[in-house]
Short mmCIF file of C-alpha atoms in Angstrom, two decimals:
data_model
loop_
_atom_site.label_atom_id
_atom_site.label_comp_id
_atom_site.label_asym_id
_atom_site.label_seq_id
_atom_site.Cartn_x
_atom_site.Cartn_y
_atom_site.Cartn_z
CA MET A 1 36.26 -13.31 6.55
CA GLN A 2 34.58 -10.51 8.49
CA LEU A 3 31.87 -8.24 7.02
CA ARG A 4 32.10 -5.10 9.15
CA THR A 5 32.93 -2.27 6.70
CA GLU A 6 32.30 -1.18 3.12
CA GLU A 7 35.89 -2.21 2.35
CA ASP A 8 35.11 -5.73 3.57
CA LEU A 9 32.45 -5.98 0.86
CA LEU A 10 35.10 -5.31 -1.78
CA THR A 11 37.44 -7.82 -0.15
CA VAL A 12 34.66 -10.44 -0.34
CA ARG A 13 34.21 -9.85 -4.06
CA HIS A 14 37.93 -10.26 -4.71
CA ALA A 15 38.25 -13.37 -2.52
CA VAL A 16 35.24 -15.07 -4.09
CA ARG A 17 36.43 -14.23 -7.60
CA ALA A 18 39.84 -15.75 -6.79
CA ALA A 19 38.10 -18.86 -5.46
CA THR A 20 36.02 -19.24 -8.64
CA LEU A 21 39.22 -19.08 -10.70
CA LYS A 22 40.89 -21.68 -8.49
CA VAL A 23 37.95 -24.06 -8.97
CA GLY A 24 37.94 -23.48 -12.72
CA PHE A 25 34.60 -21.74 -13.25
CA GLY A 26 33.96 -20.18 -16.64
CA ILE A 27 33.29 -16.45 -16.85
CA VAL A 28 29.50 -16.81 -16.63
CA ASP A 29 29.66 -18.95 -13.48
CA GLN A 30 32.32 -16.66 -12.01
CA THR A 31 29.89 -13.78 -12.44
CA ARG A 32 27.02 -15.76 -10.91
CA VAL A 33 28.99 -16.68 -7.80
CA VAL A 34 30.54 -13.24 -7.30
CA THR A 35 27.15 -11.57 -7.78
CA THR A 36 25.60 -13.90 -5.21
CA ALA A 37 28.42 -13.33 -2.72
CA SER A 38 28.16 -9.58 -3.17
CA GLU A 39 24.39 -9.56 -2.60
CA LEU A 40 24.56 -11.81 0.46
CA ALA A 41 27.50 -9.95 1.99
CA ARG A 42 25.77 -6.61 1.47
CA ASN A 43 22.60 -7.98 3.12
CA ALA A 44 24.60 -9.18 6.13
CA TYR A 45 26.35 -5.82 6.36
CA ILE A 46 23.27 -3.62 5.94
CA HIS A 47 20.46 -5.67 7.50
CA GLY A 48 22.44 -7.87 9.87
CA GLY A 49 24.81 -5.24 11.22
CA GLY A 50 27.80 -7.16 9.88
CA GLY A 51 28.67 -10.80 9.75
CA ALA A 52 31.10 -13.31 8.34
CA LEU A 53 31.66 -15.21 5.11
CA SER A 54 33.36 -18.56 4.70
CA ILE A 55 34.37 -20.12 1.39
CA GLU A 56 34.55 -23.89 1.14
CA TYR A 57 36.09 -25.81 -1.76
CA LEU A 58 34.07 -28.90 -2.66
CA ARG A 59 34.63 -32.12 -4.58
CA ARG A 60 31.92 -34.52 -5.69
CA GLY A 61 32.94 -37.39 -7.92
CA GLY A 62 35.02 -35.66 -10.58
CA GLY A 63 33.31 -32.31 -10.04
CA ARG A 64 34.43 -29.27 -8.13
CA GLY A 65 32.44 -26.51 -6.53
CA LEU A 66 32.25 -23.70 -4.01
CA ARG A 67 30.08 -23.30 -0.96
CA LEU A 68 29.58 -19.82 0.46
CA THR A 69 28.25 -19.49 4.00
CA ILE A 70 27.25 -16.03 5.16
CA ARG A 71 26.20 -15.50 8.77
CA ASP A 72 25.02 -12.48 10.69
CA GLU A 73 23.61 -11.89 14.14
CA GLY A 74 21.08 -9.29 13.11
CA PRO A 75 17.33 -9.17 13.67
CA GLY A 76 16.63 -12.09 11.31
CA ILE A 77 14.16 -12.15 8.43
CA PRO A 78 10.60 -11.92 9.75
CA ASP A 79 8.97 -13.31 6.57
CA LEU A 80 11.46 -15.49 4.73
CA GLU A 81 8.97 -16.59 2.08
CA ALA A 82 8.27 -12.96 1.14
CA ALA A 83 12.00 -12.11 1.19
CA LEU A 84 12.65 -14.83 -1.40
CA THR A 85 9.93 -13.47 -3.70
CA ASP A 86 10.90 -11.39 -6.74
CA GLY A 87 10.14 -7.73 -6.21
CA PHE A 88 10.47 -7.88 -2.42
CA THR A 89 12.57 -5.06 -1.04
CA THR A 90 13.11 -3.53 2.36
CA GLY A 91 14.38 -0.27 0.92
CA ALA A 92 15.23 1.37 -2.37
CA GLY A 93 16.52 -1.82 -4.00
CA LEU A 94 15.17 -3.47 -7.11
CA GLY A 95 13.87 -6.50 -5.24
CA HIS A 96 16.17 -9.06 -6.88
CA GLY A 97 18.08 -9.78 -3.63
CA LEU A 98 17.66 -13.20 -2.06
CA GLY A 99 15.44 -14.60 -4.82
CA GLY A 100 17.91 -13.53 -7.49
CA ALA A 101 20.85 -14.93 -5.56
CA ARG A 102 19.00 -18.22 -5.14
CA ARG A 103 18.48 -18.51 -8.92
CA LEU A 104 22.20 -17.99 -9.58
CA MET A 105 23.32 -20.94 -7.46
CA ASP A 106 22.75 -24.71 -7.61
CA ASP A 107 21.83 -25.06 -3.94
CA PHE A 108 20.61 -22.28 -1.68
CA ASP A 109 19.44 -22.56 1.93
CA VAL A 110 18.43 -19.77 4.29
CA HIS A 111 18.02 -20.22 8.03
CA SER A 112 16.68 -17.23 9.92
CA ALA A 113 14.74 -16.51 13.07
CA PRO A 114 13.61 -13.16 14.46
CA GLY A 115 16.22 -11.89 16.88
CA ARG A 116 18.64 -14.72 16.10
CA GLY A 117 20.27 -13.68 12.84
CA THR A 118 20.47 -15.26 9.41
CA THR A 119 22.67 -17.87 7.80
CA VAL A 120 22.71 -18.43 4.05
CA VAL A 121 24.49 -21.40 2.48
CA ALA A 122 24.88 -21.17 -1.30
CA THR A 123 26.64 -23.74 -3.48
CA ARG A 124 27.65 -23.70 -7.14
CA TRP A 125 29.22 -26.61 -9.04
CA ALA A 126 31.61 -26.09 -11.95
CA ARG A 127 30.21 -27.16 -15.28
CA GLN A 128 32.17 -29.90 -17.07
#
């Protein structure tokens, strides 16, 4: 799913919400995953000049989950450690961005290099 316009950000929210319903997430976990997707998609759009999101349905034992992968080809994150710190902002935001998204998910990996873009892989497992 492409992230090139403001409308794409809304499409992402709807697609991720539908995926959380398909997996069987409760309302709290639906909100966590949709909030994370929205934050990461917005970052790719604003800071990365656009990007792409993929949604993967997972199974582990009897459990089900979702993996979101967001990629952009922007300038990368120069100081990833700082970007994951609460209060860090590159603009007028509240500074909950990447660090907040990381707390909402079970697994969260960021790969970024200056001039080579950023990839975030975030996974949430449904609670039994």
